[in-house]
Coordinates of C-alpha atoms in Angstrom, one line a residue:
M1 CA -5.7 25.9 -3.6
D2 CA -7.8 23.4 -5.3
P3 CA -6.4 21.6 -8.4
L4 CA -8.5 23.5 -10.9
T5 CA -7.3 26.8 -9.7
Q6 CA -3.7 25.6 -9.6
G7 CA -3.9 24.3 -13.1
G8 CA -5.7 27.3 -14.4
L9 CA -3.3 29.8 -12.9
G10 CA -0.3 27.8 -14.3
A11 CA -1.9 27.7 -17.8
S12 CA -2.7 31.4 -17.7
L13 CA 0.9 32.5 -17.0
A14 CA 2.3 30.0 -19.5
Q15 CA -0.1 31.2 -22.2
S16 CA 0.6 34.8 -21.3
V17 CA 4.1 34.5 -22.9
S18 CA 3.0 32.2 -25.8
T19 CA 2.2 33.0 -29.4
K20 CA -1.0 32.2 -31.1
A21 CA 0.6 29.1 -32.5
S22 CA 1.8 27.8 -29.2
A23 CA -1.2 28.9 -27.1
K24 CA -2.7 25.3 -26.9
I25 CA 0.5 23.5 -25.9
A26 CA 1.2 26.3 -23.4
A27 CA -2.2 25.7 -21.8
I28 CA -1.6 22.0 -21.5
V29 CA 1.9 22.2 -20.2
G30 CA 1.1 25.1 -17.9
F31 CA -2.0 23.4 -16.5
L32 CA -0.2 20.2 -15.6
A33 CA 2.8 21.9 -14.3
G34 CA 0.6 24.2 -12.2
M35 CA -0.8 21.1 -10.4
A36 CA 2.3 18.9 -10.3
A37 CA 3.6 20.1 -6.9
D38 CA 0.7 18.5 -5.1
L39 CA 1.9 15.0 -6.1
D40 CA 3.6 15.2 -2.7
F41 CA 0.3 13.8 -1.3
L42 CA 1.6 10.4 -2.4
I43 CA 4.1 10.5 0.5
H44 CA 2.5 8.7 3.4
S45 CA 3.0 6.0 6.0
E46 CA 0.8 3.3 7.3
T47 CA 2.3 3.6 10.8
D48 CA 2.9 7.3 11.0
S49 CA -0.2 9.2 10.2
L50 CA 1.4 12.6 10.5
L51 CA 4.1 12.0 7.9
F52 CA 2.0 13.5 5.1
L53 CA 1.5 16.7 7.1
E54 CA 5.2 17.2 7.2
Y55 CA 5.7 16.6 3.5
H56 CA 2.6 18.2 2.0
R57 CA 3.6 21.7 0.8
Q58 CA 7.2 21.0 1.7
F59 CA 10.1 20.4 -0.8
T60 CA 7.8 20.2 -3.9
H61 CA 6.5 23.7 -3.0
S62 CA 9.9 25.2 -2.1
L63 CA 11.2 28.1 -4.2
V64 CA 14.5 26.3 -4.8
F65 CA 12.7 23.3 -6.2
I66 CA 10.8 25.2 -8.9
P67 CA 13.4 24.7 -11.6
I68 CA 13.7 21.0 -10.7
G69 CA 10.0 20.3 -10.6
A70 CA 9.5 22.2 -13.8
L71 CA 12.2 20.1 -15.5
I72 CA 10.6 16.9 -14.4
V73 CA 7.3 17.9 -15.9
A74 CA 8.9 19.2 -19.1
I75 CA 10.8 16.0 -19.6
L76 CA 7.7 13.9 -19.2
M77 CA 5.6 16.1 -21.4
H78 CA 8.3 16.1 -24.1
L79 CA 8.7 12.3 -24.0
V80 CA 4.9 11.7 -24.1
V81 CA 3.5 14.5 -26.2
T82 CA 5.6 17.4 -27.6
R83 CA 8.6 15.5 -29.1
R84 CA 6.3 13.8 -31.6
K85 CA 4.8 17.2 -32.6
G86 CA 8.2 18.7 -33.2
I87 CA 8.0 21.2 -30.4
R88 CA 11.3 22.4 -29.0
F89 CA 12.1 21.2 -25.5
S90 CA 13.3 24.7 -24.5
L91 CA 9.8 26.0 -25.2
V92 CA 8.1 23.2 -23.2
Y93 CA 10.5 23.9 -20.3
R94 CA 9.6 27.6 -20.4
F95 CA 5.9 26.9 -20.2
S96 CA 6.5 24.3 -17.5
L97 CA 8.7 26.6 -15.4
L98 CA 6.1 29.4 -15.5
G99 CA 3.3 27.0 -14.7
Y100 CA 5.1 25.3 -11.8
A101 CA 6.2 28.6 -10.3
T102 CA 2.6 29.7 -9.7
H103 CA 1.8 26.8 -7.5
A104 CA 3.7 27.7 -4.3
F105 CA 2.8 31.3 -4.7
I106 CA -1.0 30.8 -4.8
D107 CA -0.8 28.2 -2.0
A108 CA 1.0 30.7 0.2
C109 CA -1.9 33.1 -0.3
T110 CA -4.2 30.6 1.5
S111 CA -4.2 29.7 5.2
Y112 CA -2.8 26.2 5.2
G113 CA 0.9 27.1 5.2
T114 CA 3.6 26.5 2.6
Q115 CA 7.3 25.9 3.2
L116 CA 8.5 28.3 0.6
F117 CA 12.0 28.5 2.0
W118 CA 12.7 24.8 2.6
P119 CA 15.4 23.5 3.2
F120 CA 16.7 26.7 4.8
S121 CA 13.6 27.1 7.0
D122 CA 10.6 25.0 8.0
V123 CA 8.4 28.1 8.6
R124 CA 5.0 27.6 7.0
I125 CA 4.1 30.8 5.0
A126 CA 0.4 31.6 5.1
W127 CA -0.7 35.1 3.9
N128 CA -4.4 34.3 4.5
Q129 CA -5.6 36.2 1.5
V130 CA -8.0 33.7 0.0
S131 CA -10.0 30.6 0.8
I132 CA -8.6 27.3 -0.4
I133 CA -11.7 27.0 -2.6
D134 CA -13.2 30.2 -4.0
P135 CA -15.4 30.0 -7.1
L136 CA -15.3 33.8 -7.6
L137 CA -11.5 33.5 -8.1
T138 CA -11.5 30.2 -10.1
I139 CA -14.4 30.4 -12.5
P140 CA -13.4 33.7 -14.3
L141 CA -9.8 32.4 -14.5
L142 CA -10.8 29.1 -16.1
L143 CA -13.2 30.7 -18.6
L144 CA -10.5 33.1 -19.7
V145 CA -7.9 30.3 -20.0
L146 CA -10.4 28.3 -22.1
L147 CA -11.1 31.3 -24.4
A148 CA -7.3 31.8 -24.8
T149 CA -7.0 28.2 -25.8
L150 CA -10.0 28.0 -28.2
K151 CA -9.4 31.3 -29.9
R152 CA -5.6 31.1 -29.6
R153 CA -5.4 34.6 -28.2
P154 CA -2.9 34.9 -25.2
L155 CA -4.6 38.2 -24.3
Y156 CA -7.4 36.3 -22.6
A157 CA -4.9 34.4 -20.5
R158 CA -3.2 37.6 -19.5
L159 CA -6.6 38.9 -18.4
G160 CA -7.1 35.7 -16.4
F161 CA -3.8 36.1 -14.6
A162 CA -4.5 39.8 -14.0
W163 CA -7.9 38.8 -12.4
V164 CA -6.1 36.5 -10.0
I165 CA -3.7 39.2 -8.9
A166 CA -6.5 41.7 -8.5
Y167 CA -8.5 39.3 -6.4
L168 CA -5.6 38.5 -4.2
L169 CA -4.9 42.2 -3.6
I170 CA -8.6 42.6 -2.6
G171 CA -8.1 39.6 -0.3
L172 CA -5.0 41.3 1.2
Y173 CA -7.0 44.5 1.8
Q174 CA -9.9 42.6 3.4
H175 CA -7.5 40.6 5.6
Q176 CA -6.0 43.8 7.0
R177 CA -9.4 45.2 7.7
A178 CA -10.4 42.0 9.6
V179 CA -7.1 42.0 11.5
S180 CA -7.8 45.6 12.6
V181 CA -11.2 44.6 13.8
T182 CA -9.8 41.6 15.7
K183 CA -7.4 43.9 17.6
V184 CA -10.2 46.4 18.4
V185 CA -12.5 43.6 19.7
A186 CA -9.7 42.2 21.9
E187 CA -9.0 45.7 23.3
S188 CA -12.7 46.2 24.0
R189 CA -12.5 43.0 26.2
G190 CA -9.4 44.3 28.0
H191 CA -7.2 41.7 26.3
Q192 CA -3.7 42.1 25.1
V193 CA -3.4 39.9 22.0
E194 CA -0.5 37.5 22.3
R195 CA -1.0 35.8 18.9
Y196 CA -3.7 35.8 16.3
E197 CA -4.7 34.3 13.0
V198 CA -7.4 35.8 10.7
K199 CA -8.5 33.8 7.7
P200 CA -11.3 33.9 5.1
S201 CA -14.2 31.6 5.6
F202 CA -15.3 29.2 2.9
A203 CA -15.4 30.7 -0.6
N204 CA -15.5 34.4 0.1
L205 CA -13.7 37.5 1.1
L206 CA -16.4 39.1 3.3
L207 CA -16.7 36.7 6.3
W208 CA -13.5 36.0 8.3
K209 CA -12.6 33.7 11.1
S210 CA -10.6 35.4 13.9
I211 CA -8.8 33.5 16.6
Y212 CA -6.4 35.2 19.1
E213 CA -4.6 34.0 22.2
Y214 CA -4.7 35.7 25.6
N215 CA -3.8 34.5 29.0
G216 CA -4.0 30.8 28.1
Y217 CA -7.2 30.9 26.1
Y218 CA -8.2 31.2 22.5
Y219 CA -11.0 33.6 21.6
I220 CA -12.9 32.9 18.4
D221 CA -15.0 35.3 16.5
A222 CA -16.5 35.7 13.0
I223 CA -16.0 39.1 11.4
H224 CA -18.0 40.5 8.4
V225 CA -16.2 43.2 6.5
S226 CA -17.8 45.0 3.6
T227 CA -19.3 48.5 3.5
K228 CA -20.1 47.9 7.2
T229 CA -18.4 45.8 9.8
R230 CA -20.2 43.2 11.9
I231 CA -18.9 41.0 14.7
Y232 CA -20.3 37.6 15.6
P233 CA -18.8 36.7 19.0
G234 CA -17.8 33.1 19.3
L235 CA -16.2 31.1 22.1
K236 CA -13.4 31.0 24.6
I237 CA -11.4 27.8 24.5
A238 CA -8.5 26.8 26.8
K239 CA -5.1 26.4 25.1
L240 CA -3.6 23.0 25.3
N241 CA -1.5 22.5 28.4
I242 CA 0.0 19.0 28.4
E243 CA 0.8 18.8 32.1
R244 CA -2.8 19.9 33.0
D245 CA -4.8 18.3 30.2
I246 CA -2.8 15.1 29.6
P247 CA -1.1 14.2 32.9
W248 CA -0.8 10.6 32.1
L249 CA 1.4 11.2 29.0
D250 CA 5.0 10.1 29.0
L251 CA 6.8 13.1 27.6
S252 CA 9.5 10.9 26.1
S253 CA 7.0 8.8 24.2
Q254 CA 6.3 8.9 20.5
Q255 CA 2.8 10.3 21.2
A256 CA 4.4 13.3 23.0
K257 CA 6.7 13.8 20.1
D258 CA 3.8 13.6 17.7
I259 CA 1.9 16.3 19.6
E260 CA 4.9 18.6 19.0
R261 CA 4.9 17.7 15.3
F262 CA 1.2 18.6 15.2
R263 CA 1.9 21.8 17.2
W264 CA 4.3 22.9 14.5
F265 CA 1.8 22.1 11.7
S266 CA -1.0 24.0 13.6
S267 CA 1.1 27.0 14.5
D268 CA 0.5 26.1 18.1
F269 CA -3.2 26.7 18.0
L270 CA -4.0 23.5 19.9
S271 CA -6.7 22.6 22.3
L272 CA -8.4 19.5 23.6
N273 CA -11.6 18.5 22.0
R274 CA -14.3 19.4 24.5
E275 CA -16.2 16.3 23.7
N276 CA -13.3 13.9 23.8
P277 CA -10.3 14.5 26.1
L278 CA -8.1 12.1 24.1
Q279 CA -8.3 14.3 21.0
V280 CA -5.9 17.2 20.4
V281 CA -7.4 19.5 17.7
D282 CA -6.3 22.3 15.4
M283 CA -8.4 25.3 16.4
R284 CA -7.7 27.3 13.3
Y285 CA -10.3 25.5 11.1
S286 CA -14.0 24.9 11.4
M287 CA -16.9 24.9 8.9
M288 CA -18.6 27.9 10.7
P289 CA -16.2 30.8 11.4
D290 CA -17.5 31.5 14.9
E291 CA -17.4 27.9 16.1
A292 CA -14.7 25.7 17.7
R293 CA -15.6 22.3 16.2
A294 CA -12.3 21.5 14.6
L295 CA -12.1 19.8 11.2
W296 CA -9.1 17.7 12.2
G297 CA -6.9 16.6 15.0
I298 CA -4.9 13.7 16.5
E299 CA -6.1 11.0 18.8
L300 CA -4.1 9.7 21.8
N301 CA -4.2 6.3 23.3
P302 CA -3.3 5.9 27.0
Q303 CA -2.7 2.1 26.4
A304 CA -0.4 2.6 23.5
S305 CA 3.2 1.4 23.6
R306 CA 6.0 4.0 24.0
D307 CA 6.9 3.8 20.3
T308 CA 3.3 4.0 18.9
H309 CA 2.3 7.0 16.8
V310 CA -0.9 9.0 17.4
G311 CA -3.8 8.7 15.0
Y312 CA -4.8 11.5 12.7
E313 CA -8.5 12.1 12.3
M314 CA -10.8 14.1 10.2
Y315 CA -14.1 14.9 12.0
S316 CA -17.2 14.4 10.0
D317 CA -19.4 15.8 12.7
A318 CA -17.4 19.0 12.6
R319 CA -18.3 19.5 9.0
K320 CA -21.9 20.1 9.8
F321 CA -22.6 23.2 7.8
D322 CA -25.5 25.5 8.7
A323 CA -25.9 27.1 5.3
G324 CA -28.8 29.4 6.4
R325 CA -26.8 30.9 9.3
F326 CA -23.7 31.1 7.2
I327 CA -25.5 33.1 4.5
K328 CA -26.9 35.5 7.1
M329 CA -23.5 36.1 8.5
L330 CA -22.0 36.4 5.0
T331 CA -24.6 39.1 4.1
G332 CA -24.1 40.9 7.4
Q333 CA -27.5 40.1 8.9

């Protein structure tokens, strides 16, 4: 999720167990602890552009790391702020623990993938219940946390936390509806779904991107689910086949290894960019839910040395957002 939602959720849970006297410090500690796990973005390499993909949402987001991450935040907060105010370290750690614990949970509710069970498993958990940015989730949460802080009434924070849980349950219900539609659509085409992912489009729970695999192809559709269901058929895209699509690639080279690393990150939803055969893209993400213009991918170089890494690219042209068409799809028109 975005940092404001992370911080707000951490603050709401910390404040939920605070007293009136400690509501303010609970908000501060919980807010910072709720965001702290994303400091893993500092891990990067100038020569290996995929390193940050491996470490983002990895050990700092693991369930076993929660007490450790919370301890680090609590120690820093106590040294800088709370010790001078005479606040017990045990209280600071409690607020930090609750705030930090919310981070991996809310991240796993999105579609990006979170390694909750590291180091025992590198599986990326993604429940696809909510968009990474959703103002309808975030704004009420932040307003209630602010009220709890200003009025020193933890009840508002509890309401904020309850709102997030309720919204995620709605997201879970909507996701299951969209999954059911995906299977019906595939069946109507005579396809037997081999794998699928269904995720909410930007900032809502009504319009979903559906992608499923069948017989070496990905089929992309947008699905509107509210009182009525509407399907916006998308595209058919060939799944990446290295022997067919990149015949020049040395399978023992670093570039070939990097493709496999990117395959793991992308849950094997890889294809060649139709406009550039040297770009391998993640088909799960696009600005418009019925399109195949990927938001990111890796770029190969036929002239690169055997030990050279691929380049990681964000595609600005793929971010072209047709707001008018999106709104029509969002409203089921």
